[in-house]
Amino acid sequence: MSIQTPKNSEIPGYTYGAAGHSPVTLAELEELKASVMFGEKDAALLRRAGELLDGQVEKILDTWYGFVAGQPHLVAHFSRPGGEPIAEYLEAVRSRFGQWIRDTCTRPYDQEWLDYQNEIALRHTPEHKNETDQVGSTRVVPLRHLIALVVPITTTIRPFLAKREESAEKVEAMMEAWLKAVVLQVALWSRPYANEGRW
Amino acid sequence: MSIQTPKNSEIPGYTYGAAGHSPVTLAELEELKASVMFGEKDAALLRRAGELLDGQVEKILDTWYGFVAGQPHLVAHFSRPGGEPIAEYLEAVRSRFGQWIRDTCTRPYDQEWLDYQNEIALRHTPEHKNETDQVGSTRVVPLRHLIALVVPITTTIRPFLAKREESAEKVEAMMEAWLKAVVLQVALWSRPYANEGRW
Ligand code: HEM
Ligand code: HEM
C-alpha cells in the first residue's frame, strides 16, 4: 500500500476494514462481475492504472469537484437543504474520494471490499448520509444521479491515463477496466435504494 | 425514419408514441442529461452512429443475446421460473431491442421518448414484465444487473462502429455518446425500482 498517501488511518471517516457486514454475498458479487465482464485481466489493468493515476489524484479530484460544483442539482447534496455548500463536508469527502480511486485500482474485490462497498452505498442514502462528517445536508443522493455520474467519473479519467507513455490500445483497455469497476460498484451501491425484491 | 426495418408498426408489442405519460418531467430529464454530459454534439454523433449500425443490427443482437444466453443468472429472466428459456419471449423482445438501437440513435429525446422510456422501465419490473408477450417468466429483472449491463451493451458496440472507415477519434467520440445515451436511459429506468423519495 506504499502508493497510498495520506495513510488510510489518517483519513477522517475512512473505515475500510472496520465496516459492517454486507448483506450482499460473494456469490452475488461473482454474478455481478460476470454481468460487467470483469475478469483477472481487468484487475491487472486496474493495478497498472493505479500506478499511472497515483500522483494525479488531486488533479482528478479537481476535475470531478469542478463538475459537481458547476451543477446546482448535484452540489445541493453537499449543501444545507436550500442553502450553501458546506466547505468542511466537501473537504472531508474529498480525502475519502481520493482514497477510493486508489482502492478501486489496488484492492482485491473480497469480503472486506464488499463490506466497504455497502458502507459507501449507505453513505449516499438516509441510512448513513451526513453521519460520518456530522453535517446537516440533504438526506439522500438521488439514485438517478448516482447512476448518471458513471459517465463523468469514467470519461474524465482518460487524459490522466493517457498522460504517461502507454499505447492507445493499453489506454483503451485500462479505460474499459475502469468502466467495469465503476459500474460494478454503482450496481452494488444501488441496493439500499431498491424496493424489496427488486435489487 | 427510412432506416428502420421492419416498420415500427410491424413490431409486436412496440408501442412508441402510444405509451402512458411518464412521471418524470422534462426538467428532470434536462438535469440528467447534464449529469451524463449529454449535449447536442452527442445527439449528432448518435445520428452518425445510427447510420453505421443500421444494417448491422441483427449481428449486434446476436452478440448481446449470446452474452445473455451464456449466463444462467441473466437468461433466467427470459425463462419460466426455475425452467427453460421461452423461445417466443426471446424472439419478441429481440425485435423491439433492435428497434431500440435505432431509437437510441435517431429519436429526439422529447416527451414521447420519455414516455416510452417509462414503459421500457416498467417492462423490466413487476408492473409490466411479461405482459406484452403474455408469458410466465420471472417477475422482475434485478436492478443490479440492469445497471451492470451498461458495460456489455456499450463495449460490444465498438467493433460495429469501427467497421466502416471512420477515424479512431470519431469512433471514440461516438462510443462516448453511446455510453451517455445508455447510462441516461438506465438512470431513467431505475425509477420504478426505487424506494419513495430515493430516485
Ligand atoms: C459513479 C458515481 C459516484 C461515485 C463513484 C461516488 C463516489 C463516492 C465516494 C468514494 C465517496 C466517499 C465514500 C467514503 O466515505 O469512504 C462518496 C461520498 C459522497 N458522495 Fe458520491 N459518488 C458518486 C455519485 C454521487 C452523486 C451523484 C452525488 C451527488 C452530488 C454524490 C454525493 C456524495 C456525497 C454527498 C458524499 C458524502 C456522503 C456522506 O458520507 O455523508 N455522489 N461518493
Ligand atoms: C443496459 C441494460 C439493458 C438494456 C439497454 C435493455 C434493453 C431492453 C429493451 C430495449 C427491451 C425491449 C423494450 C420494449 O418492449 O420495447 C428490453 C426488454 C427486456 N429486457 Fe432488457 N435491457 C437491459 C438489461 C436487461 C437485463 C440485465 C435483463 C436480464 C436478463 C433484461 C431482460 C429483459 C427482458 C426479460 C425484457 C422483456 C420485458 C417484457 O416482458 O416486456 N434486460 N430490454
Short mmCIF file of C-alpha atoms and ligand atoms in Angstrom, two decimals:
data_model
loop_
_atom_site.label_atom_id
_atom_site.label_comp_id
_atom_site.label_asym_id
_atom_site.label_seq_id
_atom_site.Cartn_x
_atom_site.Cartn_y
_atom_site.Cartn_z
CA MET A 1 0.00 0.00 0.00
CA SER A 2 3.00 2.28 -0.45
CA ILE A 3 1.26 4.40 -3.07
CA GLN A 4 -1.41 5.49 -0.62
CA THR A 5 -0.92 9.00 0.74
CA PRO A 6 -2.14 10.18 3.16
CA LYS A 7 -2.07 6.99 5.21
CA ASN A 8 -5.51 5.37 5.31
CA SER A 9 -5.72 5.70 9.05
CA GLU A 10 -5.20 9.45 8.71
CA ILE A 11 -8.26 9.97 6.50
CA PRO A 12 -11.12 11.13 8.73
CA GLY A 13 -14.15 8.88 8.46
CA TYR A 14 -12.46 6.29 6.25
CA THR A 15 -13.36 2.96 7.86
CA TYR A 16 -12.17 0.36 5.35
CA GLY A 17 -11.68 -2.92 7.19
CA ALA A 18 -14.00 -1.84 10.00
CA ALA A 19 -17.36 -1.59 8.20
CA GLY A 20 -20.43 -3.67 8.98
CA HIS A 21 -21.03 -6.95 7.13
CA SER A 22 -22.53 -6.50 3.67
CA PRO A 23 -25.87 -8.24 3.03
CA VAL A 24 -24.55 -8.96 -0.49
CA THR A 25 -22.98 -12.39 -0.83
CA LEU A 26 -19.71 -13.24 -2.56
CA ALA A 27 -21.76 -15.42 -4.95
CA GLU A 28 -23.86 -12.39 -5.90
CA LEU A 29 -20.64 -10.45 -6.40
CA GLU A 30 -19.38 -13.13 -8.79
CA GLU A 31 -22.59 -12.90 -10.84
CA LEU A 32 -22.27 -9.13 -10.98
CA LYS A 33 -18.65 -9.41 -12.06
CA ALA A 34 -19.82 -11.70 -14.88
CA SER A 35 -22.55 -9.21 -15.88
CA VAL A 36 -19.97 -6.41 -16.22
CA MET A 37 -17.45 -8.82 -17.81
CA PHE A 38 -14.89 -8.16 -15.07
CA GLY A 39 -12.04 -10.67 -15.03
CA GLU A 40 -8.44 -11.15 -13.88
CA LYS A 41 -7.20 -9.20 -16.89
CA ASP A 42 -9.19 -6.20 -15.69
CA ALA A 43 -7.80 -6.47 -12.18
CA ALA A 44 -4.28 -6.37 -13.66
CA LEU A 45 -5.15 -3.40 -15.90
CA LEU A 46 -6.51 -1.54 -12.89
CA ARG A 47 -3.31 -2.15 -10.95
CA ARG A 48 -1.38 -0.55 -13.82
CA ALA A 49 -3.94 2.28 -13.96
CA GLY A 50 -3.39 2.78 -10.23
CA GLU A 51 0.32 3.35 -10.82
CA LEU A 52 -0.44 5.87 -13.56
CA LEU A 53 -3.12 7.72 -11.58
CA ASP A 54 -1.16 7.87 -8.33
CA GLY A 55 0.32 11.33 -8.08
CA GLN A 56 -2.51 12.71 -10.25
CA VAL A 57 -5.26 12.04 -7.72
CA GLU A 58 -5.57 15.67 -6.61
CA LYS A 59 -5.93 16.83 -10.22
CA ILE A 60 -8.57 14.19 -10.90
CA LEU A 61 -10.47 15.33 -7.82
CA ASP A 62 -10.22 18.95 -9.02
CA THR A 63 -11.90 17.86 -12.27
CA TRP A 64 -14.69 15.92 -10.55
CA TYR A 65 -15.29 18.57 -7.90
CA GLY A 66 -15.40 21.21 -10.62
CA PHE A 67 -18.03 19.17 -12.41
CA VAL A 68 -20.19 18.78 -9.29
CA ALA A 69 -19.73 22.39 -8.19
CA GLY A 70 -20.97 23.60 -11.58
CA GLN A 71 -24.32 21.83 -11.31
CA PRO A 72 -26.82 23.12 -8.72
CA HIS A 73 -28.75 19.81 -8.67
CA LEU A 74 -25.53 17.98 -7.70
CA VAL A 75 -23.83 20.40 -5.32
CA ALA A 76 -27.14 20.57 -3.42
CA HIS A 77 -26.22 17.25 -1.81
CA PHE A 78 -23.09 18.78 -0.29
CA SER A 79 -25.15 21.74 0.95
CA ARG A 80 -27.65 22.59 3.66
CA PRO A 81 -31.12 21.95 2.23
CA GLY A 82 -31.85 25.01 0.11
CA GLY A 83 -28.63 26.61 1.34
CA GLU A 84 -24.92 26.99 0.77
CA PRO A 85 -22.31 24.27 0.16
CA ILE A 86 -20.72 23.03 3.38
CA ALA A 87 -16.97 23.51 2.95
CA GLU A 88 -15.92 21.02 5.65
CA TYR A 89 -18.20 18.38 4.12
CA LEU A 90 -16.75 18.82 0.62
CA GLU A 91 -13.23 18.69 2.06
CA ALA A 92 -13.76 15.59 4.21
CA VAL A 93 -15.40 13.62 1.41
CA ARG A 94 -12.64 14.67 -0.96
CA SER A 95 -9.95 12.81 1.01
CA ARG A 96 -12.03 9.65 1.08
CA PHE A 97 -12.81 10.03 -2.61
CA GLY A 98 -9.09 10.18 -3.39
CA GLN A 99 -8.54 7.02 -1.40
CA TRP A 100 -11.42 5.42 -3.33
CA ILE A 101 -9.57 5.93 -6.62
CA ARG A 102 -6.61 4.05 -5.13
CA ASP A 103 -8.84 1.36 -3.61
CA THR A 104 -10.66 0.81 -6.91
CA CYS A 105 -7.33 0.17 -8.64
CA THR A 106 -5.44 -1.77 -5.98
CA ARG A 107 -7.76 -3.56 -3.54
CA PRO A 108 -8.79 -7.17 -4.05
CA TYR A 109 -12.57 -7.33 -4.51
CA ASP A 110 -13.08 -9.59 -1.49
CA GLN A 111 -15.36 -9.67 1.58
CA GLU A 112 -13.67 -6.68 3.18
CA TRP A 113 -14.08 -4.70 -0.04
CA LEU A 114 -17.71 -5.80 -0.32
CA ASP A 115 -18.32 -4.62 3.24
CA TYR A 116 -16.92 -1.18 2.49
CA GLN A 117 -18.96 -1.01 -0.73
CA ASN A 118 -22.01 -1.48 1.44
CA GLU A 119 -20.87 1.32 3.72
CA ILE A 120 -20.30 3.67 0.75
CA ALA A 121 -23.77 2.78 -0.53
CA LEU A 122 -25.34 3.62 2.84
CA ARG A 123 -23.43 6.91 2.98
CA HIS A 124 -25.32 8.02 -0.14
CA THR A 125 -28.71 7.18 1.48
CA PRO A 126 -30.60 8.29 4.61
CA GLU A 127 -29.13 5.32 6.50
CA HIS A 128 -25.67 6.93 6.81
CA LYS A 129 -25.54 10.15 4.77
CA ASN A 130 -24.18 13.15 6.76
CA GLU A 131 -23.34 10.89 9.70
CA THR A 132 -19.60 10.46 9.17
CA ASP A 133 -18.96 14.19 8.88
CA GLN A 134 -21.74 15.26 11.25
CA VAL A 135 -23.35 17.66 8.80
CA GLY A 136 -26.91 18.77 8.10
CA SER A 137 -27.08 18.29 4.33
CA THR A 138 -29.80 16.62 2.18
CA ARG A 139 -30.92 13.19 3.29
CA VAL A 140 -30.15 11.24 0.11
CA VAL A 141 -28.17 11.36 -3.13
CA PRO A 142 -30.83 10.52 -5.76
CA LEU A 143 -30.30 7.12 -7.38
CA ARG A 144 -30.63 8.50 -10.91
CA HIS A 145 -27.71 10.88 -10.46
CA LEU A 146 -25.63 8.20 -8.73
CA ILE A 147 -26.05 6.11 -11.89
CA ALA A 148 -25.59 9.09 -14.21
CA LEU A 149 -22.23 10.03 -12.72
CA VAL A 150 -20.76 6.81 -14.08
CA VAL A 151 -20.19 8.87 -17.24
CA PRO A 152 -18.13 11.82 -15.94
CA ILE A 153 -16.30 9.56 -13.43
CA THR A 154 -15.25 7.42 -16.39
CA THR A 155 -14.71 9.70 -19.36
CA THR A 156 -12.73 12.32 -17.44
CA ILE A 157 -10.16 9.73 -16.37
CA ARG A 158 -8.92 9.15 -19.92
CA PRO A 159 -6.45 12.08 -20.20
CA PHE A 160 -4.91 11.08 -16.86
CA LEU A 161 -4.34 7.53 -18.09
CA ALA A 162 -3.07 8.74 -21.46
CA LYS A 163 -0.54 11.20 -20.00
CA ARG A 164 2.21 8.65 -19.44
CA GLU A 165 3.66 6.83 -22.40
CA GLU A 166 1.22 3.98 -22.91
CA SER A 167 -0.07 2.72 -26.26
CA ALA A 168 -3.56 3.76 -27.36
CA GLU A 169 -4.62 0.11 -27.06
CA LYS A 170 -3.39 -0.10 -23.47
CA VAL A 171 -5.16 3.14 -22.54
CA GLU A 172 -8.33 1.79 -24.14
CA ALA A 173 -8.05 -1.47 -22.19
CA MET A 174 -7.49 0.40 -18.92
CA MET A 175 -10.49 2.62 -19.67
CA GLU A 176 -12.70 -0.44 -20.12
CA ALA A 177 -11.44 -1.98 -16.89
CA TRP A 178 -12.14 1.30 -15.09
CA LEU A 179 -15.67 1.48 -16.57
CA LYS A 180 -16.34 -2.08 -15.41
CA ALA A 181 -15.10 -1.30 -11.89
CA VAL A 182 -17.21 1.85 -11.59
CA VAL A 183 -20.39 0.23 -12.96
CA LEU A 184 -19.84 -2.78 -10.70
CA GLN A 185 -19.68 -0.51 -7.68
CA VAL A 186 -22.68 1.61 -8.65
CA ALA A 187 -24.65 -1.63 -9.14
CA LEU A 188 -23.67 -2.63 -5.59
CA TRP A 189 -24.47 0.83 -4.23
CA SER A 190 -27.99 0.72 -5.70
CA ARG A 191 -29.06 -1.92 -3.14
CA PRO A 192 -30.32 0.33 -0.32
CA TYR A 193 -32.27 2.33 -2.88
CA ALA A 194 -34.29 -0.60 -4.18
CA ASN A 195 -37.72 -1.82 -3.19
CA GLU A 196 -37.93 -5.23 -1.53
CA GLY A 197 -37.20 -7.98 -4.05
CA ARG A 198 -36.18 -5.67 -6.89
CA TRP A 199 -32.44 -5.26 -6.33
CA MET B 1 -37.35 7.01 -40.45
CA SER B 2 -36.27 5.27 -43.65
CA ILE B 3 -33.51 3.31 -41.93
CA GLN B 4 -35.99 1.49 -39.71
CA THR B 5 -36.78 -2.06 -40.85
CA PRO B 6 -39.12 -3.72 -40.08
CA LYS B 7 -41.58 -0.88 -39.91
CA ASN B 8 -42.25 0.15 -36.32
CA SER B 9 -45.90 -0.71 -36.59
CA GLU B 10 -44.96 -4.25 -37.60
CA ILE B 11 -43.01 -4.94 -34.40
CA PRO B 12 -45.30 -6.81 -32.00
CA GLY B 13 -45.65 -5.03 -28.67
CA TYR B 14 -43.73 -1.94 -29.72
CA THR B 15 -45.89 0.96 -28.56
CA TYR B 16 -43.70 4.03 -29.10
CA GLY B 17 -45.97 7.06 -29.32
CA ALA B 18 -48.79 5.28 -27.51
CA ALA B 19 -47.28 4.77 -24.04
CA GLY B 20 -48.66 6.24 -20.83
CA HIS B 21 -47.38 9.60 -19.58
CA SER B 22 -44.04 9.40 -17.77
CA PRO B 23 -43.98 10.68 -14.18
CA VAL B 24 -40.52 12.07 -14.97
CA THR B 25 -40.55 15.72 -16.01
CA LEU B 26 -38.67 17.28 -18.90
CA ALA B 27 -36.85 19.43 -16.33
CA GLU B 28 -35.64 16.28 -14.57
CA LEU B 29 -34.55 14.93 -17.94
CA GLU B 30 -32.51 18.08 -18.55
CA GLU B 31 -30.74 17.64 -15.19
CA LEU B 32 -30.00 14.01 -16.00
CA LYS B 33 -28.62 14.98 -19.40
CA ALA B 34 -26.32 17.42 -17.62
CA SER B 35 -25.22 14.72 -15.17
CA VAL B 36 -24.22 12.40 -18.03
CA MET B 37 -22.79 15.37 -20.01
CA PHE B 38 -25.15 14.74 -22.92
CA GLY B 39 -25.30 17.61 -25.39
CA GLU B 40 -26.18 18.48 -29.00
CA LYS B 41 -22.81 17.17 -30.15
CA ASP B 42 -23.70 13.76 -28.74
CA ALA B 43 -27.08 13.76 -30.48
CA ALA B 44 -25.29 14.40 -33.79
CA LEU B 45 -22.71 11.68 -33.09
CA LEU B 46 -25.52 9.24 -32.34
CA ARG B 47 -27.23 10.04 -35.62
CA ARG B 48 -23.98 9.18 -37.42
CA ALA B 49 -23.65 6.02 -35.28
CA GLY B 50 -27.19 5.11 -36.29
CA GLU B 51 -26.19 5.19 -39.96
CA LEU B 52 -23.17 2.98 -39.25
CA LEU B 53 -25.09 0.50 -37.08
CA ASP B 54 -28.08 0.21 -39.38
CA GLY B 55 -27.69 -2.99 -41.35
CA GLN B 56 -25.59 -4.47 -38.52
CA VAL B 57 -28.44 -4.59 -36.00
CA GLU B 58 -29.00 -8.34 -36.30
CA LYS B 59 -25.31 -9.03 -35.70
CA ILE B 60 -25.29 -6.75 -32.67
CA LEU B 61 -28.32 -8.58 -31.30
CA ASP B 62 -26.57 -11.92 -31.91
CA THR B 63 -23.69 -10.68 -29.75
CA TRP B 64 -25.94 -9.43 -26.94
CA TYR B 65 -28.19 -12.47 -27.00
CA GLY B 66 -25.13 -14.72 -26.94
CA PHE B 67 -23.90 -12.86 -23.88
CA VAL B 68 -27.23 -13.21 -22.04
CA ALA B 69 -27.72 -16.83 -23.11
CA GLY B 70 -24.33 -17.75 -21.67
CA GLN B 71 -25.18 -16.55 -18.16
CA PRO B 72 -27.75 -18.54 -16.17
CA HIS B 73 -28.49 -15.62 -13.82
CA LEU B 74 -29.42 -13.47 -16.85
CA VAL B 75 -31.25 -15.90 -19.14
CA ALA B 76 -33.40 -16.81 -16.12
CA HIS B 77 -35.39 -13.66 -16.77
CA PHE B 78 -36.38 -14.89 -20.22
CA SER B 79 -37.34 -18.27 -18.72
CA ARG B 80 -40.10 -19.83 -16.70
CA PRO B 81 -39.11 -19.55 -13.02
CA GLY B 82 -36.63 -22.37 -12.48
CA GLY B 83 -37.30 -23.62 -16.01
CA GLU B 84 -36.32 -23.34 -19.65
CA PRO B 85 -35.90 -20.20 -21.79
CA ILE B 86 -39.12 -19.18 -23.54
CA ALA B 87 -38.27 -19.03 -27.25
CA GLU B 88 -41.22 -16.81 -28.25
CA TYR B 89 -40.31 -14.35 -25.47
CA LEU B 90 -36.68 -14.10 -26.55
CA GLU B 91 -37.79 -13.62 -30.17
CA ALA B 92 -40.44 -10.98 -29.48
CA VAL B 93 -38.13 -8.91 -27.27
CA ARG B 94 -35.38 -9.20 -29.86
CA SER B 95 -37.35 -7.22 -32.48
CA ARG B 96 -38.09 -4.46 -30.01
CA PHE B 97 -34.46 -4.46 -28.88
CA GLY B 98 -33.34 -3.93 -32.48
CA GLN B 99 -35.71 -1.01 -32.79
CA TRP B 100 -34.32 0.37 -29.53
CA ILE B 101 -30.84 0.60 -31.05
CA ARG B 102 -32.32 2.70 -33.88
CA ASP B 103 -34.43 4.78 -31.50
CA THR B 104 -31.44 5.49 -29.25
CA CYS B 105 -29.52 6.85 -32.24
CA THR B 106 -32.25 8.68 -34.14
CA ARG B 107 -35.15 9.76 -31.89
CA PRO B 108 -35.28 13.20 -30.31
CA TYR B 109 -35.20 12.84 -26.52
CA ASP B 110 -38.56 14.57 -26.05
CA GLN B 111 -41.81 13.89 -24.15
CA GLU B 112 -42.77 10.98 -26.41
CA TRP B 113 -39.35 9.43 -25.91
CA LEU B 114 -39.57 10.00 -22.16
CA ASP B 115 -42.95 8.27 -22.11
CA TYR B 116 -41.56 5.21 -23.87
CA GLN B 117 -38.56 5.18 -21.53
CA ASN B 118 -41.05 4.88 -18.71
CA GLU B 119 -42.76 2.00 -20.47
CA ILE B 120 -39.42 0.19 -21.03
CA ALA B 121 -38.63 0.70 -17.33
CA LEU B 122 -41.97 -0.81 -16.30
CA ARG B 123 -41.42 -3.76 -18.63
CA HIS B 124 -38.36 -4.70 -16.56
CA THR B 125 -40.38 -4.63 -13.32
CA PRO B 126 -43.47 -6.42 -11.95
CA GLU B 127 -45.65 -3.55 -13.20
CA HIS B 128 -45.40 -4.66 -16.86
CA LYS B 129 -42.88 -7.51 -17.20
CA ASN B 130 -44.26 -10.50 -19.18
CA GLU B 131 -47.44 -8.57 -20.02
CA THR B 132 -46.62 -7.51 -23.58
CA ASP B 133 -45.72 -11.02 -24.71
CA GLN B 134 -48.15 -12.81 -22.38
CA VAL B 135 -45.51 -15.07 -20.84
CA GLY B 136 -44.97 -16.60 -17.41
CA SER B 137 -41.35 -15.63 -16.75
CA THR B 138 -39.75 -14.14 -13.60
CA ARG B 139 -41.46 -11.09 -12.16
CA VAL B 140 -38.55 -8.64 -12.28
CA VAL B 141 -35.17 -8.02 -13.89
CA PRO B 142 -32.96 -7.23 -10.86
CA LEU B 143 -31.83 -3.59 -10.73
CA ARG B 144 -28.19 -4.52 -10.18
CA HIS B 145 -27.98 -6.45 -13.44
CA LEU B 146 -29.90 -3.75 -15.31
CA ILE B 147 -27.15 -1.34 -14.25
CA ALA B 148 -24.37 -3.89 -14.84
CA LEU B 149 -25.39 -4.49 -18.46
CA VAL B 150 -24.39 -0.93 -19.30
CA VAL B 151 -20.92 -2.43 -19.78
CA PRO B 152 -21.57 -5.17 -22.37
CA ILE B 153 -24.20 -3.04 -24.14
CA THR B 154 -21.52 -0.39 -24.54
CA THR B 155 -18.20 -2.13 -25.05
CA THR B 156 -19.50 -4.66 -27.59
CA ILE B 157 -20.72 -1.87 -29.87
CA ARG B 158 -17.20 -0.63 -30.63
CA PRO B 159 -16.26 -3.10 -33.41
CA PHE B 160 -19.54 -2.35 -35.17
CA LEU B 161 -18.81 1.39 -35.11
CA ALA B 162 -15.20 0.85 -36.15
CA LYS B 163 -16.01 -1.37 -39.13
CA ARG B 164 -16.72 1.47 -41.54
CA GLU B 165 -13.95 3.89 -42.39
CA GLU B 166 -14.10 6.37 -39.53
CA SER B 167 -11.11 7.86 -37.73
CA ALA B 168 -10.19 6.46 -34.32
CA GLU B 169 -11.14 9.83 -32.80
CA LYS B 170 -14.60 9.73 -34.39
CA VAL B 171 -15.18 6.17 -33.19
CA GLU B 172 -14.12 7.22 -29.70
CA ALA B 173 -16.50 10.20 -29.76
CA MET B 174 -19.39 8.01 -30.94
CA MET B 175 -18.59 5.48 -28.21
CA GLU B 176 -18.82 8.20 -25.57
CA ALA B 177 -22.10 9.47 -26.98
CA TRP B 178 -23.45 5.90 -26.92
CA LEU B 179 -22.29 5.39 -23.32
CA LYS B 180 -24.03 8.61 -22.30
CA ALA B 181 -27.25 7.57 -24.03
CA VAL B 182 -27.28 4.12 -22.40
CA VAL B 183 -26.46 5.41 -18.90
CA LEU B 184 -29.10 8.14 -19.29
CA GLN B 185 -31.71 5.52 -20.10
CA VAL B 186 -30.71 3.13 -17.32
CA ALA B 187 -30.90 6.06 -14.90
CA LEU B 188 -34.46 6.71 -16.13
CA TRP B 189 -35.33 3.01 -15.96
CA SER B 190 -34.23 2.79 -12.32
CA ARG B 191 -37.25 4.88 -11.20
CA PRO B 192 -39.81 2.09 -10.59
CA TYR B 193 -37.15 0.17 -8.64
CA ALA B 194 -36.51 2.91 -6.10
CA ASN B 195 -37.99 3.44 -2.68
CA GLU B 196 -40.17 6.53 -2.20
CA GLY B 197 -38.04 9.66 -2.26
CA ARG B 198 -34.79 7.97 -3.23
CA TRP B 199 -34.94 8.05 -7.04
C1 HEM C 1 -20.45 7.00 -10.02
C2 HEM C 1 -20.90 7.88 -9.18
C3 HEM C 1 -20.31 8.18 -7.82
C4 HEM C 1 -19.15 7.74 -7.25
C5 HEM C 1 -18.10 6.80 -7.84
C6 HEM C 1 -19.09 8.31 -5.92
C7 HEM C 1 -18.07 8.07 -5.01
C8 HEM C 1 -18.10 8.49 -3.69
C9 HEM C 1 -17.13 8.12 -2.70
C10 HEM C 1 -15.91 7.25 -2.93
C11 HEM C 1 -17.50 8.71 -1.53
C12 HEM C 1 -16.79 8.60 -0.17
C13 HEM C 1 -17.07 7.27 0.47
C14 HEM C 1 -16.45 7.18 1.86
O1 HEM C 1 -17.00 7.81 2.79
O2 HEM C 1 -15.41 6.50 2.01
C15 HEM C 1 -18.71 9.44 -1.79
C16 HEM C 1 -19.42 10.17 -0.86
C17 HEM C 1 -20.38 11.09 -1.21
N1 HEM C 1 -20.91 11.30 -2.46
FE1 HEM C 1 -20.61 10.13 -4.04
N2 HEM C 1 -20.19 9.09 -5.73
C18 HEM C 1 -20.94 9.05 -6.87
C19 HEM C 1 -22.11 9.75 -7.10
C20 HEM C 1 -22.52 10.81 -6.33
C21 HEM C 1 -23.50 11.79 -6.71
C22 HEM C 1 -24.32 11.82 -8.00
C23 HEM C 1 -23.60 12.67 -5.69
C24 HEM C 1 -24.49 13.88 -5.65
C25 HEM C 1 -23.98 15.08 -5.57
C26 HEM C 1 -22.67 12.25 -4.66
C27 HEM C 1 -22.52 12.86 -3.43
C28 HEM C 1 -21.79 12.33 -2.38
C29 HEM C 1 -21.87 12.81 -1.03
C30 HEM C 1 -22.75 13.94 -0.51
C31 HEM C 1 -20.98 12.03 -0.28
C32 HEM C 1 -20.75 12.09 1.23
C33 HEM C 1 -21.73 11.11 1.88
C34 HEM C 1 -21.61 11.10 3.40
O3 HEM C 1 -20.79 10.32 3.94
O4 HEM C 1 -22.33 11.92 4.04
N3 HEM C 1 -22.04 11.12 -5.07
N4 HEM C 1 -19.05 9.28 -3.11
C1 HEM C 2 -28.34 -1.65 -20.12
C2 HEM C 2 -29.08 -2.70 -19.89
C3 HEM C 2 -30.32 -3.09 -20.68
C4 HEM C 2 -30.85 -2.56 -21.82
C5 HEM C 2 -30.31 -1.41 -22.65
C6 HEM C 2 -32.06 -3.28 -22.11
C7 HEM C 2 -32.91 -3.02 -23.18
C8 HEM C 2 -34.14 -3.61 -23.36
C9 HEM C 2 -35.10 -3.26 -24.37
C10 HEM C 2 -34.87 -2.17 -25.42
C11 HEM C 2 -36.19 -4.03 -24.21
C12 HEM C 2 -37.47 -4.01 -25.05
C13 HEM C 2 -38.34 -2.82 -24.67
C14 HEM C 2 -39.65 -2.83 -25.42
O1 HEM C 2 -40.52 -3.66 -25.07
O2 HEM C 2 -39.80 -2.02 -26.36
C15 HEM C 2 -35.94 -4.89 -23.09
C16 HEM C 2 -36.80 -5.84 -22.60
C17 HEM C 2 -36.40 -6.85 -21.74
N1 HEM C 2 -35.19 -6.95 -21.13
FE1 HEM C 2 -33.78 -5.55 -21.07
N2 HEM C 2 -32.23 -4.25 -21.15
C18 HEM C 2 -31.18 -4.17 -20.28
C19 HEM C 2 -30.96 -5.00 -19.20
C20 HEM C 2 -31.59 -6.21 -19.03
C21 HEM C 2 -31.16 -7.25 -18.15
C22 HEM C 2 -29.96 -7.23 -17.19
C23 HEM C 2 -32.04 -8.27 -18.29
C24 HEM C 2 -31.97 -9.60 -17.57
C25 HEM C 2 -31.83 -10.69 -18.26
C26 HEM C 2 -33.03 -7.85 -19.26
C27 HEM C 2 -34.13 -8.60 -19.65
C28 HEM C 2 -35.18 -8.12 -20.40
C29 HEM C 2 -36.44 -8.78 -20.55
C30 HEM C 2 -36.87 -10.10 -19.89
C31 HEM C 2 -37.22 -7.98 -21.38
C32 HEM C 2 -38.67 -8.21 -21.78
C33 HEM C 2 -39.56 -7.49 -20.78
C34 HEM C 2 -41.04 -7.68 -21.06
O3 HEM C 2 -41.61 -8.66 -20.52
O4 HEM C 2 -41.62 -6.86 -21.81
N3 HEM C 2 -32.73 -6.59 -19.68
N4 HEM C 2 -34.68 -4.62 -22.59
#
